[in-house]
XYZ file of C-alpha atoms in Angstrom:
630
model
C 50.599 47.524 90.963
C 52.328 50.630 89.798
C 55.201 53.064 90.099
C 54.944 56.556 91.567
C 57.139 59.639 91.668
C 56.746 63.281 92.511
C 58.175 66.577 93.703
C 56.754 69.181 96.048
C 58.480 72.573 96.129
C 57.026 75.409 98.208
C 59.307 77.996 96.575
C 58.269 77.477 92.978
C 56.437 75.202 90.613
C 58.450 71.950 90.311
C 59.929 70.922 86.992
C 57.577 68.460 85.266
C 60.388 67.246 83.030
C 62.312 66.032 86.072
C 59.347 63.983 87.254
C 58.869 62.677 83.706
C 62.519 61.558 83.698
C 61.993 59.854 87.071
C 58.956 57.980 85.809
C 60.751 56.982 82.593
C 63.219 54.834 84.564
C 60.429 52.488 85.756
C 58.444 51.300 82.706
C 58.348 47.755 84.117
C 56.200 48.966 87.031
C 53.431 50.216 84.800
C 53.265 49.200 81.142
C 49.558 50.060 80.778
C 49.494 53.833 81.338
C 51.842 56.689 82.190
C 51.083 60.287 83.143
C 52.726 63.287 84.820
C 50.468 66.091 86.084
C 51.221 69.415 87.740
C 49.175 70.774 90.665
C 50.845 74.075 91.430
C 53.486 73.371 94.051
C 53.259 69.609 93.371
C 53.988 67.449 90.341
C 52.871 63.824 90.500
C 53.840 61.012 88.132
C 52.354 57.547 87.803
C 52.852 54.312 85.877
C 49.981 51.830 85.892
C 49.880 48.056 85.792
C 46.118 47.679 85.490
C 44.706 44.944 87.756
C 41.367 46.163 89.174
C 38.933 48.268 87.109
C 40.783 48.346 83.813
C 38.853 51.396 82.621
C 40.876 54.502 81.786
C 38.835 56.412 84.371
C 40.934 54.666 87.038
C 44.213 55.917 85.609
C 46.400 58.106 87.795
C 47.255 60.702 88.948
C 43.615 60.753 90.040
C 42.014 63.988 91.225
C 38.656 64.889 92.711
C 38.139 68.648 92.602
C 35.211 68.473 95.004
C 37.532 66.997 97.613
C 40.533 69.154 96.728
C 42.632 65.968 96.586
C 44.908 64.176 94.093
C 46.675 60.849 94.508
C 49.322 58.554 93.069
C 49.192 55.069 94.511
C 51.197 51.858 94.136
C 49.623 48.647 95.423
C 46.242 47.106 96.139
C 43.682 47.731 98.905
C 41.975 44.377 99.358
C 39.171 45.583 101.632
C 38.208 48.498 99.385
C 34.681 47.108 98.673
C 33.878 47.224 102.411
C 35.348 50.712 102.759
C 33.404 51.873 99.705
C 30.110 50.649 101.148
C 30.837 52.408 104.438
C 31.747 55.646 102.664
C 28.682 55.452 100.412
C 26.580 55.114 103.546
C 28.023 58.433 104.667
C 27.242 60.185 101.386
C 30.305 59.562 99.193
C 29.663 59.083 95.468
C 31.989 57.164 93.166
C 32.545 57.288 89.419
C 34.997 54.341 89.169
C 35.022 50.744 90.403
C 38.574 50.445 91.748
C 40.410 51.084 94.992
C 42.161 54.371 94.126
C 39.046 56.536 94.321
C 38.139 54.801 97.592
C 41.474 55.959 99.007
C 40.714 59.567 98.117
C 37.314 59.473 99.815
C 38.736 57.575 102.803
C 41.338 60.291 103.340
C 38.729 63.000 102.864
C 36.519 61.369 105.512
C 39.046 60.118 108.098
C 42.278 61.969 107.357
C 45.469 60.072 108.215
C 43.417 57.728 110.434
C 42.335 56.071 107.181
C 45.624 54.179 106.975
C 44.684 52.079 110.027
C 41.599 50.911 108.136
C 43.435 49.670 105.052
C 44.120 45.998 104.433
C 46.571 45.832 101.591
C 49.975 46.697 100.252
C 50.657 50.275 99.297
C 52.952 53.232 98.920
C 51.051 56.406 98.144
C 51.181 60.183 97.948
C 48.112 62.361 98.494
C 48.286 66.024 97.510
C 45.838 68.079 99.550
C 45.418 71.227 97.496
C 43.085 72.887 99.974
C 45.348 72.402 103.000
C 48.589 72.739 101.003
C 49.787 69.450 102.382
C 51.532 66.344 101.023
C 50.820 63.042 102.771
C 52.947 59.967 102.093
C 52.172 56.513 103.485
C 53.429 52.948 103.339
C 51.739 49.655 104.231
C 52.229 47.937 107.581
C 54.993 45.558 106.487
C 56.582 47.592 103.716
C 55.624 45.410 100.773
C 55.764 48.452 98.507
C 58.839 50.730 98.515
C 59.061 54.502 98.849
C 62.344 56.452 98.636
C 62.558 60.089 99.781
C 64.907 63.012 99.249
C 64.353 66.059 101.457
C 64.902 69.318 99.558
C 65.476 72.862 100.849
C 61.967 73.837 99.780
C 60.146 70.521 99.784
C 60.652 66.855 98.922
C 61.107 64.402 96.063
C 59.882 60.802 96.240
C 59.743 57.702 94.051
C 59.052 53.975 94.107
C 62.635 53.260 93.085
C 66.006 54.729 93.931
C 67.029 54.806 90.281
C 64.039 57.075 89.631
C 64.832 59.383 92.528
C 68.420 59.712 91.275
C 67.096 61.567 88.244
C 66.565 64.557 90.522
C 69.448 67.065 90.221
C 69.835 67.158 94.018
C 71.231 63.618 93.875
C 73.870 64.298 91.254
C 77.122 62.923 92.605
C 75.496 61.284 95.628
C 77.994 59.201 97.608
C 77.748 55.803 99.264
C 76.653 56.002 102.906
C 79.291 54.133 104.970
C 76.790 52.965 107.612
C 74.599 51.382 104.928
C 77.604 49.725 103.295
C 78.526 48.261 106.688
C 75.058 46.720 106.885
C 75.242 45.351 103.368
C 78.633 43.699 103.832
C 77.465 42.018 107.033
C 73.965 40.987 105.959
C 73.686 41.242 102.172
C 71.033 43.970 102.285
C 70.479 47.473 103.698
C 68.257 47.774 106.767
C 65.503 50.092 107.923
C 65.151 53.669 106.751
C 68.828 53.764 105.774
C 69.706 53.986 102.091
C 72.943 53.121 100.342
C 73.186 56.751 99.175
C 73.782 59.686 101.487
C 70.853 62.078 101.625
C 68.218 59.476 100.715
C 65.889 57.730 103.143
C 63.065 55.217 102.991
C 59.707 55.850 104.583
C 59.472 53.078 107.210
C 56.688 50.487 106.980
C 53.536 51.266 108.997
C 54.310 54.997 108.867
C 52.876 58.055 107.179
C 54.582 61.408 106.659
C 53.132 64.903 106.381
C 54.817 67.841 104.659
C 53.480 71.393 105.041
C 54.954 74.805 104.115
C 57.600 76.054 106.537
C 57.706 72.786 108.498
C 60.000 69.781 108.609
C 58.676 66.479 107.303
C 56.760 64.838 110.159
C 56.841 61.024 110.251
C 54.282 59.093 112.330
C 53.764 55.379 113.080
C 50.171 54.138 112.670
C 50.631 50.427 113.608
C 52.712 48.905 116.394
C 53.436 45.188 116.009
C 55.483 45.091 119.216
C 52.297 45.692 121.194
C 50.773 42.554 119.640
C 53.634 40.417 120.907
C 53.188 41.837 124.410
C 49.409 41.298 124.433
C 49.050 37.524 124.285
C 45.591 36.119 123.632
C 43.937 33.277 125.513
C 42.632 30.411 123.385
C 40.289 27.689 124.606
C 42.559 25.074 123.067
C 45.020 24.407 120.271
C 42.323 23.142 117.911
C 40.292 26.355 118.088
C 43.412 28.432 117.424
C 44.236 26.277 114.376
C 40.682 26.658 113.071
C 40.804 30.431 113.529
C 44.120 30.556 111.683
C 42.774 28.472 108.783
C 39.678 30.685 108.508
C 41.829 33.819 108.470
C 44.091 32.355 105.786
C 41.047 31.483 103.675
C 39.713 35.021 103.978
C 43.109 36.553 103.255
C 43.329 34.454 100.102
C 39.723 35.235 99.146
C 40.174 38.989 99.154
C 43.427 38.619 97.192
C 41.682 36.790 94.361
C 39.976 40.014 93.257
C 41.055 41.367 89.888
C 40.197 41.724 86.236
C 43.303 39.930 84.946
C 44.554 36.305 84.960
C 45.736 35.160 88.396
C 47.789 32.243 89.727
C 50.228 31.262 92.465
C 53.837 30.304 93.084
C 54.141 26.710 94.332
C 57.377 25.378 95.827
C 56.055 22.254 97.516
C 56.703 23.610 101.010
C 54.034 24.162 103.641
C 53.635 27.925 103.056
C 52.870 27.916 99.344
C 50.931 24.643 99.674
C 48.723 26.317 102.306
C 47.962 29.218 99.961
C 47.217 26.989 96.975
C 45.050 24.691 99.136
C 42.978 27.720 100.141
C 42.688 28.818 96.506
C 41.531 25.321 95.497
C 39.038 25.386 98.371
C 37.590 28.734 97.299
C 37.493 28.133 93.528
C 37.501 25.112 91.216
C 40.919 23.492 91.689
C 41.447 22.782 87.997
C 41.166 26.517 87.267
C 43.846 27.394 89.816
C 47.111 28.001 87.971
C 50.386 27.352 89.795
C 54.027 27.691 88.770
C 57.402 26.385 89.912
C 60.958 26.351 88.605
C 64.046 24.319 89.408
C 67.727 23.951 88.619
C 69.687 21.115 87.102
C 72.069 21.054 90.070
C 71.191 18.159 92.327
C 69.597 19.190 95.614
C 68.559 22.668 94.459
C 65.323 21.860 92.618
C 61.909 21.746 94.313
C 60.005 20.880 91.156
C 59.238 17.254 92.190
C 57.829 18.407 95.542
C 55.752 21.139 93.875
C 54.372 18.703 91.321
C 53.400 16.302 94.103
C 51.413 19.031 95.889
C 49.801 20.068 92.602
C 48.649 16.472 91.991
C 47.244 16.196 95.507
C 45.278 19.439 95.185
C 44.296 18.896 91.546
C 45.461 22.308 90.334
C 46.656 23.340 86.870
C 50.419 23.274 87.420
C 53.330 24.260 85.171
C 57.024 23.813 85.948
C 60.273 24.654 84.214
C 63.938 23.784 84.692
C 66.157 26.858 84.349
C 69.533 26.528 82.668
C 72.457 26.814 85.076
C 74.138 29.686 83.248
C 72.121 32.616 84.520
C 75.010 35.054 84.890
C 73.584 37.435 82.316
C 70.709 38.207 84.683
C 72.908 39.330 87.590
C 73.869 42.823 86.356
C 70.242 43.392 85.348
C 68.988 42.312 88.777
C 71.607 44.469 90.491
C 70.098 47.447 88.679
C 66.523 46.393 89.399
C 67.263 45.923 93.114
C 68.021 49.675 93.438
C 70.390 49.149 96.368
C 73.116 46.507 96.654
C 71.300 43.228 97.304
C 72.960 39.838 97.687
C 70.200 37.344 98.474
C 70.830 34.690 95.817
C 67.164 33.694 95.797
C 66.392 36.829 93.795
C 67.623 34.888 90.747
C 65.122 32.011 90.943
C 62.394 34.427 92.060
C 62.975 36.515 88.947
C 62.928 33.485 86.656
C 59.806 32.173 88.372
C 58.131 35.548 87.888
C 59.101 35.601 84.185
C 57.668 32.116 83.789
C 54.395 32.943 85.556
C 54.005 36.208 83.626
C 53.613 34.209 80.428
C 50.139 33.221 81.663
C 49.088 35.489 84.544
C 49.407 39.099 85.726
C 49.008 38.376 89.465
C 50.621 35.593 91.519
C 49.996 34.700 95.163
C 52.977 33.601 97.245
C 53.643 32.024 100.640
C 55.985 34.741 101.880
C 55.898 35.471 105.601
C 55.226 32.002 106.974
C 58.773 31.477 108.200
C 58.988 34.705 110.180
C 55.467 34.505 111.610
C 55.444 30.830 112.598
C 59.139 30.107 113.295
C 60.000 28.250 110.106
C 63.717 28.978 109.823
C 66.537 26.814 111.122
C 67.795 29.961 112.855
C 65.034 29.576 115.462
C 66.186 26.045 116.213
C 69.751 27.345 116.383
C 68.716 30.001 118.894
C 66.843 27.403 120.962
C 69.980 25.230 121.004
C 72.073 28.248 121.923
C 69.891 28.833 125.005
C 70.510 25.266 126.153
C 74.164 24.803 125.278
C 75.503 28.221 126.251
C 74.787 27.352 129.886
C 77.336 24.550 129.724
C 79.840 25.694 127.068
C 81.902 28.742 128.122
C 82.545 31.356 125.402
C 86.255 30.451 125.216
C 85.424 26.782 124.654
C 82.836 27.733 122.035
C 85.442 29.764 120.156
C 87.840 26.803 120.198
C 85.118 24.511 118.862
C 84.363 27.012 116.067
C 88.043 27.174 115.098
C 88.275 23.375 115.085
C 85.203 23.085 112.878
C 86.652 25.492 110.317
C 89.936 23.584 110.328
C 88.665 20.004 110.342
C 85.152 19.805 108.861
C 85.300 19.373 105.064
C 83.657 22.052 102.934
C 80.576 21.055 100.972
C 79.064 23.175 98.191
C 75.565 21.838 98.879
C 72.418 23.825 99.577
C 72.842 25.373 103.068
C 75.039 22.369 103.847
C 75.512 20.761 107.254
C 79.098 21.992 107.505
C 77.958 25.561 106.805
C 75.269 25.387 109.495
C 77.662 23.799 111.989
C 80.328 26.472 111.456
C 77.800 29.301 111.651
C 76.290 27.868 114.826
C 79.574 27.344 116.621
C 80.669 30.818 115.588
C 77.622 32.283 117.330
C 77.649 30.036 120.399
C 80.133 32.279 122.215
C 77.900 35.349 121.724
C 74.973 36.631 123.805
C 71.614 35.253 122.650
C 70.405 38.370 120.812
C 73.695 38.877 119.013
C 73.899 35.173 118.203
C 70.448 35.123 116.614
C 71.345 38.098 114.425
C 74.661 36.463 113.514
C 73.257 33.242 112.051
C 72.898 35.032 108.707
C 76.057 37.148 108.947
C 78.020 36.957 105.716
C 81.254 38.901 106.206
C 82.445 38.954 109.823
C 83.898 42.038 111.486
C 87.428 40.728 110.895
C 86.675 39.960 107.256
C 85.184 43.401 106.685
C 88.235 44.998 108.301
C 90.669 42.956 106.182
C 88.809 43.579 102.932
C 88.276 47.333 103.197
C 90.982 49.828 102.323
C 92.489 52.397 104.701
C 90.372 55.466 105.381
C 87.428 54.013 103.483
C 87.536 50.991 105.730
C 87.592 53.090 108.887
C 84.600 55.107 107.701
C 82.649 51.867 107.252
C 83.815 49.771 110.208
C 83.059 52.422 112.836
C 79.375 51.686 112.172
C 77.860 48.662 113.914
C 75.839 46.723 111.315
C 73.888 45.097 114.151
C 72.707 48.362 115.737
C 69.210 48.054 114.251
C 68.895 44.482 115.530
C 69.807 45.691 119.016
C 67.216 48.465 118.895
C 64.488 46.083 117.723
C 65.290 43.522 120.428
C 64.920 46.358 122.941
C 61.430 47.192 121.615
C 60.185 43.768 122.765
C 62.251 43.498 125.935
C 60.635 41.161 128.442
C 58.913 39.025 125.815
C 59.671 35.336 125.263
C 62.932 34.833 123.375
C 61.115 33.331 120.351
C 58.749 36.306 120.146
C 61.709 38.657 120.308
C 63.538 36.766 117.550
C 60.409 36.701 115.379
C 59.771 40.424 115.861
C 63.357 41.244 114.884
C 63.249 38.974 111.830
C 59.948 40.472 110.651
C 61.421 43.968 110.872
C 64.762 43.098 109.272
C 65.045 39.997 107.099
C 61.379 39.934 106.012
C 60.970 43.657 105.341
C 64.408 44.504 103.986
C 65.363 41.264 102.237
C 62.412 38.985 101.405
C 59.895 41.689 100.466
C 62.502 43.734 98.585
C 63.471 40.630 96.619
C 59.870 39.773 95.747
C 58.933 43.334 94.802
C 61.956 43.919 92.593
C 61.994 40.466 90.945
C 58.270 40.410 90.155
C 57.968 44.042 89.106
C 60.926 43.556 86.766
C 58.508 41.274 84.908
C 55.435 43.513 85.393
C 53.929 40.819 87.605
C 52.024 41.641 90.788
C 52.804 39.410 93.788
C 50.375 39.098 96.692
C 51.242 37.518 100.061
C 48.135 36.343 101.953
C 50.100 35.186 105.009
C 51.163 38.814 105.478
C 47.583 39.981 105.859
C 47.932 42.110 108.994
C 45.203 40.082 110.753
C 47.302 36.923 110.388
C 50.428 38.776 111.486
C 48.652 39.991 114.613
C 47.276 36.521 115.371
C 50.715 34.942 114.988
C 52.218 37.525 117.357
C 49.533 36.759 119.959
C 50.069 32.967 119.874
C 51.889 31.104 122.645
C 55.493 30.621 121.452
C 55.271 26.820 121.868
C 52.527 26.731 119.235
C 55.008 28.068 116.718
C 58.195 26.199 117.691
C 57.069 23.033 119.471
C 60.270 21.466 120.722
C 62.214 21.508 117.468
C 59.081 21.220 115.314
C 58.763 24.427 113.298
C 55.510 26.107 112.146
C 53.584 23.810 114.464
C 50.189 25.554 114.486
C 50.328 26.400 110.788
C 50.781 22.703 110.044
C 47.952 21.816 112.427
C 45.670 24.262 110.620
C 46.152 22.421 107.322
C 45.622 18.815 108.438
C 42.224 18.594 106.766
C 43.650 19.691 103.400
C 47.211 18.444 103.081
C 48.632 14.954 103.684
C 51.290 14.208 106.281
C 53.910 13.851 103.543
C 53.535 17.570 102.819
C 52.920 18.721 106.390
C 56.065 16.988 107.654
C 58.280 18.155 104.807
C 61.387 20.036 105.896
C 62.006 23.527 104.631
C 64.347 23.509 101.644
C 64.510 27.208 100.783
C 64.552 28.865 97.376
C 68.300 29.255 97.041
C 70.353 29.377 93.870
C 73.383 27.061 93.447
C 75.766 29.998 93.612
C 78.700 27.987 94.985
C 78.684 25.838 91.849
C 78.171 28.749 89.479
C 81.158 30.623 90.934
C 83.423 27.744 89.901
C 81.675 27.408 86.532
C 79.965 29.669 84.017
C 79.478 32.609 86.357
C 83.088 32.740 87.565
C 84.565 35.176 85.039
C 81.659 37.615 85.190
C 81.650 37.645 89.000
C 85.438 37.920 89.184
C 85.408 41.001 86.952
C 82.704 42.546 89.123
C 84.633 41.974 92.349
C 87.897 43.366 90.949
C 86.568 46.346 88.988
C 88.205 49.730 89.463
C 85.165 51.006 91.380
C 85.389 48.072 93.792
C 89.138 48.409 94.271
C 88.596 51.989 95.417
C 87.015 50.399 98.484
C 88.548 46.917 98.805
C 92.036 45.404 98.986
C 92.688 43.354 95.867
C 94.812 40.782 97.709
C 92.036 40.103 100.193
C 89.497 39.660 97.403
C 91.873 37.331 95.542
C 92.258 35.178 98.671
C 88.500 34.698 98.840
C 88.512 33.543 95.222
C 91.488 31.226 95.729
C 89.968 29.517 98.763
C 86.681 29.044 96.915
C 88.236 27.670 93.731
C 90.365 25.198 95.701
C 87.321 24.270 97.850
C 89.180 25.121 101.024
C 86.132 27.150 101.999
C 82.711 27.836 100.556
C 82.972 31.586 99.977
C 79.929 31.791 97.730
C 77.985 34.091 100.062
C 81.021 36.349 100.615
C 81.849 36.518 96.921
C 78.158 36.946 96.132
C 78.034 40.036 98.336
C 81.083 41.535 96.639
C 79.917 40.596 93.140
C 76.458 42.115 93.596
C 78.035 45.264 95.035
C 80.317 45.401 92.012
C 77.416 44.946 89.606
C 75.474 47.641 91.443
C 78.384 50.082 91.268
C 78.723 49.489 87.545
C 74.980 49.761 86.886
C 74.673 52.895 89.056
C 77.128 54.974 87.067
């Protein structure tokens, strides 16, 4: 796991000092080695967190003069031993034992078709000296980030936005209103948009080619939508469950490769328990290290459930209770997130990563299970919407939503029943696709309009924050509603929230996180499954649970999803209140937002008239980001 940066300029030799300044902003991504090297019209920078082949010969930028190629690469290619054997059979010769040199030879042999062959997580840049060409690429699901800035004579790129901002072309860059609209509605920025004008993100499953005198060409190399349309036929449910379990075992097996200590996150839920069960199956259980954290607030800690799973599987487990006052971490995490990011689970993820890093350098996680196998309550909500919307007219649904907000008492619990009821009734009057996207909406259109000031507000509110959801639903038109919802969630919430959170929180601690359930073979299998094998009635993750019956007891298999949320509602009336209040009412924030509207949110939360923790969390994290981005 590493950090990369670089500049290509066809007009002149790029400034190495600029790339060095870019790299210097990301020491957490690579504490083991740092280098910046010029190659004529290209300058490449790299920071290394050494995981595989710790020898200095595997440091980057890596060049092979015989191939005319140089590379900087962030990530891991799990099937590199198989690719190496294939390439050796065709005459390639290697001087290192890691995956980076395999990438160079793979590109030399197959060109950009090599990306289809990779099983891993990656963001990379290959400089082809012979062809005078820069090739950028990102893994299928976007586990590793890559920010781009197009220049008059070339391009600049980096693993993090804060690094890219060291380029003079981004001096004085302004907030992009369309991206701010997305953030206020969802708590994160979607797709190839970036919070700053003039910056973009290379989309997952895409590569880009830059050549002299040509515009940057961006190409997709993997189409998940096609997998949802091409359903497979299975002999029976049991055979599908066995195939899934075998794939999970293999995905875990290839992710156990490394020359550093390795462990896993364990929450006690089905996803992480599945990963740890596979690890214990593949290696001695007592040498499998697992980690969990919890909070003192009642209902927010999963430590007891994690410890139960650890006892059942016989693994070496460690847990820790985190003090409630974690406010000091919020400004730091706002800076590490690069863009405004308001998913409160980044806090416990960061503390879990810090805890695990005391003993290991790599940690496996259960990320992806909810989106692939219908694990969220939002899928149940959408199923209910399909049934009830036939009988409840939109006007009646709106009246029910208003009554719920007026009459149902507010609870500050973890994704409380009153919160779910109000969100559901609020979406019942909407069309199915819009309703599914709305279950996680934080600030409604009316709230965004009331909060934003004058011309600034108009510049933001003219942009539909749900436009990307609409486009993604259209890509799988004609598919079963659950497949469509899953496809949209994979390409929005998973890619732009969950994977961003995990990357930023773990890399802040120089810890590599690996997600076996997001092995592309498992993703493709999940897409090809009959929808009823994922959401069976109201039973979520049905086939995933069936696949684990031989390894996990019913007490674990039947456990309801709890989520890895932070008790933000409580913190905003306690130790975090003053810090968050200052962030939401800073001068930078009041350039955009009406103070009276912000004060009303605080008043209603303090008096418990309404749980505004998500709304205030969005504004606070935006405020922290504005302050940290100066």
